[in-house]
Amino acid sequence: MAESPTRTVDRALSLLGIVCDRGVVSLVEAARDADLSPSTALRLLRTLEAQDFIRRDGDGRYTPGVRIVQLGALALSNEPLVALAGDAMARMVEATGESCYLSVRGAGQSALYIAIVEGTHSVRHASWVGRSIPLKGSAAGAVLRGESKDGGYIVVKQGVEEDVTAIAAPVLAGKRVAAALSSVIPSYRVGDEQIERIGRLLVREASSIIGAPPPGSPTTTSASPQENPLRKEPPP
Amino acid sequence: MAESPTRTVDRALSLLGIVCDRGVVSLVEAARDADLSPSTALRLLRTLEAQDFIRRDGDGRYTPGVRIVQLGALALSNEPLVALAGDAMARMVEATGESCYLSVRGAGQSALYIAIVEGTHSVRHASWVGRSIPLKGSAAGAVLRGESKDGGYIVVKQGVEEDVTAIAAPVLAGKRVAAALSSVIPSYRVGDEQIERIGRLLVREASSIIGAPPPGSPTTTSASPQENPLRKEPPP
DNA sequence: AATCAATTTTCACTGGATGGCAATACCCCA
DNA sequence: TGGGGTATTGCCATCCAGTGAAAATTGATT
């Protein structure tokens, strides 16, 4: 975290994080976690509550409110990378049948899934948009830390999740790693040849994301706000 | 918005909303929207940036940051109603083939979709978790405003979206309307008999949500954090 | 009723938040 | 190139908004 100019806002945002992390929290717990006096925490929590970022349940404890959900979804729907990566991710899933993820650096030492296209196998890896995984020990994390050589792919077997093999390639904006494109596959289903094939596909698709032509409709789970609400699918 | 004890935090949260609403915004625009001096806005925006709630793009403008996405997703995954409603919503879609939505009151005069199970027809209504719709003019909105009689369903044809008919029933916590369960259907596909049938189904399923037994795996687009990442589907 | 912990209120105090203003940066046009 | 206009950033005097200790209130338990 960089130097922060407004202590009061800092404190309130920390409290917001605590409420969201814990899901349900009492005043004194939140105050303790934030290292604030209960009366200070109360006032700040009341401010968050006044704008619907948090709410109080029947027992007087604090839980996240609708405003944080709403702004989070808005933020995600406006994320340009999500739109740009849609076609590439769909192609990955079509070519491999495996779940495909787009992730960026998250808060602290984490990576954050910002788009997902699920695989088509009946046994497949499943996760969710908005999930954080550690930078350390994950393929996407290694890529986001700049550890892939010459834009190549990174493989992690037995990383942050058991029984899966993760392969990731960097989405580059110039020299900077903007995101990681990854596939996460049940380990029983991949040998070295398949890993290499998927790795090469990831590298190719990742390099198509920035500089790609203006996207059509995204096909990820984060549907575009402008999408026609009556969706017609192509015939099977 | 209720009376708010901490002006500084209020202002910062308003700025956060402005950045998320607009997607990309300059300092002076944000300051104008928030009715603040540019130097005050700068300082508050810097605080939001320091905790990754917003970030600056290459042109120095502000866009939402990963922290808001992360906390939004966390908040949603901890929302008890989403878990509770999963089975009911899946049953609705199985019985009708139409998209099913769970919504709660959002900020201001809005309703917020917090869970969605999409319909199975090739032409179906599509929307997204986190989307806000107006309370006025929508079936879910009417239900959330307490306008359904005796827990019955409300029908809106030609409401906030064209070409669709929305039917909603209240999810009650005691006497209080906790959420709205709704189906949104292309109007060409429903006559009065179908509307009545779906309406009655909605009422029945809505009444099963609170007081329902502990849920299994939610089947909505908001997967549970505890879900097994290797997902095995039943055979077709 | 007594005890304990959580929550809420009160209020003296001060330093953190403010915004006006100046400096700097940037863009556009003649 | 120079001028004009706007945006951004830094500085600093000012003051009141934010703080936290302490008291009061509430709620749960024995």
mmCIF file with all atom_site columns, C-alpha atoms in Angstrom, chain B residues 77-146:
data_model
loop_
_atom_site.group_PDB
_atom_site.id
_atom_site.type_symbol
_atom_site.label_atom_id
_atom_site.label_alt_id
_atom_site.label_comp_id
_atom_site.label_asym_id
_atom_site.label_entity_id
_atom_site.label_seq_id
_atom_site.pdbx_PDB_ins_code
_atom_site.Cartn_x
_atom_site.Cartn_y
_atom_site.Cartn_z
_atom_site.occupancy
_atom_site.B_iso_or_equiv
_atom_site.pdbx_formal_charge
_atom_site.auth_seq_id
_atom_site.auth_comp_id
_atom_site.auth_asym_id
_atom_site.auth_atom_id
_atom_site.pdbx_PDB_model_num
ATOM 1  C CA . SER B 1 77  ? -20.442 -14.830 -2.111  1.00 0.00 ? 77  SER B CA 1
ATOM 2  C CA . ASN B 1 78  ? -21.289 -14.209 1.521   1.00 0.00 ? 78  ASN B CA 1
ATOM 3  C CA . GLU B 1 79  ? -24.846 -13.172 0.816   1.00 0.00 ? 79  GLU B CA 1
ATOM 4  C CA . PRO B 1 80  ? -26.992 -15.764 2.568   1.00 0.00 ? 80  PRO B CA 1
ATOM 5  C CA . LEU B 1 81  ? -30.001 -15.202 0.327   1.00 0.00 ? 81  LEU B CA 1
ATOM 6  C CA . VAL B 1 82  ? -27.997 -16.229 -2.711  1.00 0.00 ? 82  VAL B CA 1
ATOM 7  C CA . ALA B 1 83  ? -27.178 -19.571 -1.181  1.00 0.00 ? 83  ALA B CA 1
ATOM 8  C CA . LEU B 1 84  ? -30.676 -20.099 0.104   1.00 0.00 ? 84  LEU B CA 1
ATOM 9  C CA . ALA B 1 85  ? -32.305 -19.293 -3.196  1.00 0.00 ? 85  ALA B CA 1
ATOM 10 C CA . GLY B 1 86  ? -30.165 -21.517 -5.366  1.00 0.00 ? 86  GLY B CA 1
ATOM 11 C CA . ASP B 1 87  ? -32.320 -24.629 -5.369  1.00 0.00 ? 87  ASP B CA 1
ATOM 12 C CA . ALA B 1 88  ? -35.567 -22.707 -5.753  1.00 0.00 ? 88  ALA B CA 1
ATOM 13 C CA . MET B 1 89  ? -34.225 -20.812 -8.717  1.00 0.00 ? 89  MET B CA 1
ATOM 14 C CA . ALA B 1 90  ? -32.909 -23.945 -10.366 1.00 0.00 ? 90  ALA B CA 1
ATOM 15 C CA . ARG B 1 91  ? -36.320 -25.545 -9.957  1.00 0.00 ? 91  ARG B CA 1
ATOM 16 C CA . MET B 1 92  ? -37.965 -22.499 -11.532 1.00 0.00 ? 92  MET B CA 1
ATOM 17 C CA . VAL B 1 93  ? -35.762 -22.783 -14.591 1.00 0.00 ? 93  VAL B CA 1
ATOM 18 C CA . GLU B 1 94  ? -36.297 -26.513 -14.798 1.00 0.00 ? 94  GLU B CA 1
ATOM 19 C CA . ALA B 1 95  ? -40.078 -26.093 -14.624 1.00 0.00 ? 95  ALA B CA 1
ATOM 20 C CA . THR B 1 96  ? -40.360 -23.147 -17.009 1.00 0.00 ? 96  THR B CA 1
ATOM 21 C CA . GLY B 1 97  ? -37.196 -22.938 -19.065 1.00 0.00 ? 97  GLY B CA 1
ATOM 22 C CA . GLU B 1 98  ? -37.145 -19.200 -18.389 1.00 0.00 ? 98  GLU B CA 1
ATOM 23 C CA . SER B 1 99  ? -34.449 -17.096 -16.777 1.00 0.00 ? 99  SER B CA 1
ATOM 24 C CA . CYS B 1 100 ? -34.850 -16.628 -13.064 1.00 0.00 ? 100 CYS B CA 1
ATOM 25 C CA . TYR B 1 101 ? -33.598 -13.697 -11.013 1.00 0.00 ? 101 TYR B CA 1
ATOM 26 C CA . LEU B 1 102 ? -33.155 -12.880 -7.362  1.00 0.00 ? 102 LEU B CA 1
ATOM 27 C CA . SER B 1 103 ? -33.072 -9.217  -6.551  1.00 0.00 ? 103 SER B CA 1
ATOM 28 C CA . VAL B 1 104 ? -32.885 -7.005  -3.493  1.00 0.00 ? 104 VAL B CA 1
ATOM 29 C CA . ARG B 1 105 ? -33.284 -3.315  -2.941  1.00 0.00 ? 105 ARG B CA 1
ATOM 30 C CA . GLY B 1 106 ? -30.285 -1.470  -4.236  1.00 0.00 ? 106 GLY B CA 1
ATOM 31 C CA . ALA B 1 107 ? -28.982 2.021   -3.649  1.00 0.00 ? 107 ALA B CA 1
ATOM 32 C CA . GLY B 1 108 ? -31.516 4.773   -4.172  1.00 0.00 ? 108 GLY B CA 1
ATOM 33 C CA . GLN B 1 109 ? -34.597 3.822   -6.119  1.00 0.00 ? 109 GLN B CA 1
ATOM 34 C CA . SER B 1 110 ? -33.144 0.692   -7.631  1.00 0.00 ? 110 SER B CA 1
ATOM 35 C CA . ALA B 1 111 ? -33.234 -3.047  -7.394  1.00 0.00 ? 111 ALA B CA 1
ATOM 36 C CA . LEU B 1 112 ? -30.110 -5.121  -7.723  1.00 0.00 ? 112 LEU B CA 1
ATOM 37 C CA . TYR B 1 113 ? -29.821 -8.573  -9.272  1.00 0.00 ? 113 TYR B CA 1
ATOM 38 C CA . ILE B 1 114 ? -27.826 -10.691 -6.854  1.00 0.00 ? 114 ILE B CA 1
ATOM 39 C CA . ALA B 1 115 ? -28.295 -14.097 -8.432  1.00 0.00 ? 115 ALA B CA 1
ATOM 40 C CA . ILE B 1 116 ? -29.295 -15.372 -11.827 1.00 0.00 ? 116 ILE B CA 1
ATOM 41 C CA . VAL B 1 117 ? -30.064 -18.770 -13.273 1.00 0.00 ? 117 VAL B CA 1
ATOM 42 C CA . GLU B 1 118 ? -30.403 -18.453 -16.997 1.00 0.00 ? 118 GLU B CA 1
ATOM 43 C CA . GLY B 1 119 ? -33.227 -20.042 -18.927 1.00 0.00 ? 119 GLY B CA 1
ATOM 44 C CA . THR B 1 120 ? -32.728 -22.968 -21.255 1.00 0.00 ? 120 THR B CA 1
ATOM 45 C CA . HIS B 1 121 ? -34.544 -21.686 -24.326 1.00 0.00 ? 121 HIS B CA 1
ATOM 46 C CA . SER B 1 122 ? -32.447 -20.588 -27.212 1.00 0.00 ? 122 SER B CA 1
ATOM 47 C CA . VAL B 1 123 ? -34.177 -17.210 -27.060 1.00 0.00 ? 123 VAL B CA 1
ATOM 48 C CA . ARG B 1 124 ? -34.153 -16.117 -23.467 1.00 0.00 ? 124 ARG B CA 1
ATOM 49 C CA . HIS B 1 125 ? -33.734 -13.058 -21.307 1.00 0.00 ? 125 HIS B CA 1
ATOM 50 C CA . ALA B 1 126 ? -30.178 -12.408 -20.265 1.00 0.00 ? 126 ALA B CA 1
ATOM 51 C CA . SER B 1 127 ? -28.845 -10.027 -17.678 1.00 0.00 ? 127 SER B CA 1
ATOM 52 C CA . TRP B 1 128 ? -26.086 -10.044 -15.108 1.00 0.00 ? 128 TRP B CA 1
ATOM 53 C CA . VAL B 1 129 ? -25.383 -10.232 -11.408 1.00 0.00 ? 129 VAL B CA 1
ATOM 54 C CA . GLY B 1 130 ? -24.823 -6.772  -10.046 1.00 0.00 ? 130 GLY B CA 1
ATOM 55 C CA . ARG B 1 131 ? -27.097 -5.073  -12.501 1.00 0.00 ? 131 ARG B CA 1
ATOM 56 C CA . SER B 1 132 ? -29.418 -2.394  -11.164 1.00 0.00 ? 132 SER B CA 1
ATOM 57 C CA . ILE B 1 133 ? -32.913 -1.889  -12.496 1.00 0.00 ? 133 ILE B CA 1
ATOM 58 C CA . PRO B 1 134 ? -35.378 0.825   -11.490 1.00 0.00 ? 134 PRO B CA 1
ATOM 59 C CA . LEU B 1 135 ? -37.797 0.027   -8.692  1.00 0.00 ? 135 LEU B CA 1
ATOM 60 C CA . LYS B 1 136 ? -40.441 1.859   -10.656 1.00 0.00 ? 136 LYS B CA 1
ATOM 61 C CA . GLY B 1 137 ? -41.687 0.059   -13.727 1.00 0.00 ? 137 GLY B CA 1
ATOM 62 C CA . SER B 1 138 ? -40.245 -3.353  -12.944 1.00 0.00 ? 138 SER B CA 1
ATOM 63 C CA . ALA B 1 139 ? -42.016 -6.343  -11.467 1.00 0.00 ? 139 ALA B CA 1
ATOM 64 C CA . ALA B 1 140 ? -39.205 -7.006  -9.026  1.00 0.00 ? 140 ALA B CA 1
ATOM 65 C CA . GLY B 1 141 ? -39.227 -3.352  -8.073  1.00 0.00 ? 141 GLY B CA 1
ATOM 66 C CA . ALA B 1 142 ? -42.912 -3.401  -7.356  1.00 0.00 ? 142 ALA B CA 1
ATOM 67 C CA . VAL B 1 143 ? -42.515 -6.477  -5.186  1.00 0.00 ? 143 VAL B CA 1
ATOM 68 C CA . LEU B 1 144 ? -39.639 -4.897  -3.292  1.00 0.00 ? 144 LEU B CA 1
ATOM 69 C CA . ARG B 1 145 ? -41.771 -1.836  -2.690  1.00 0.00 ? 145 ARG B CA 1
ATOM 70 C CA . GLY B 1 146 ? -44.314 -4.065  -1.033  1.00 0.00 ? 146 GLY B CA 1
#
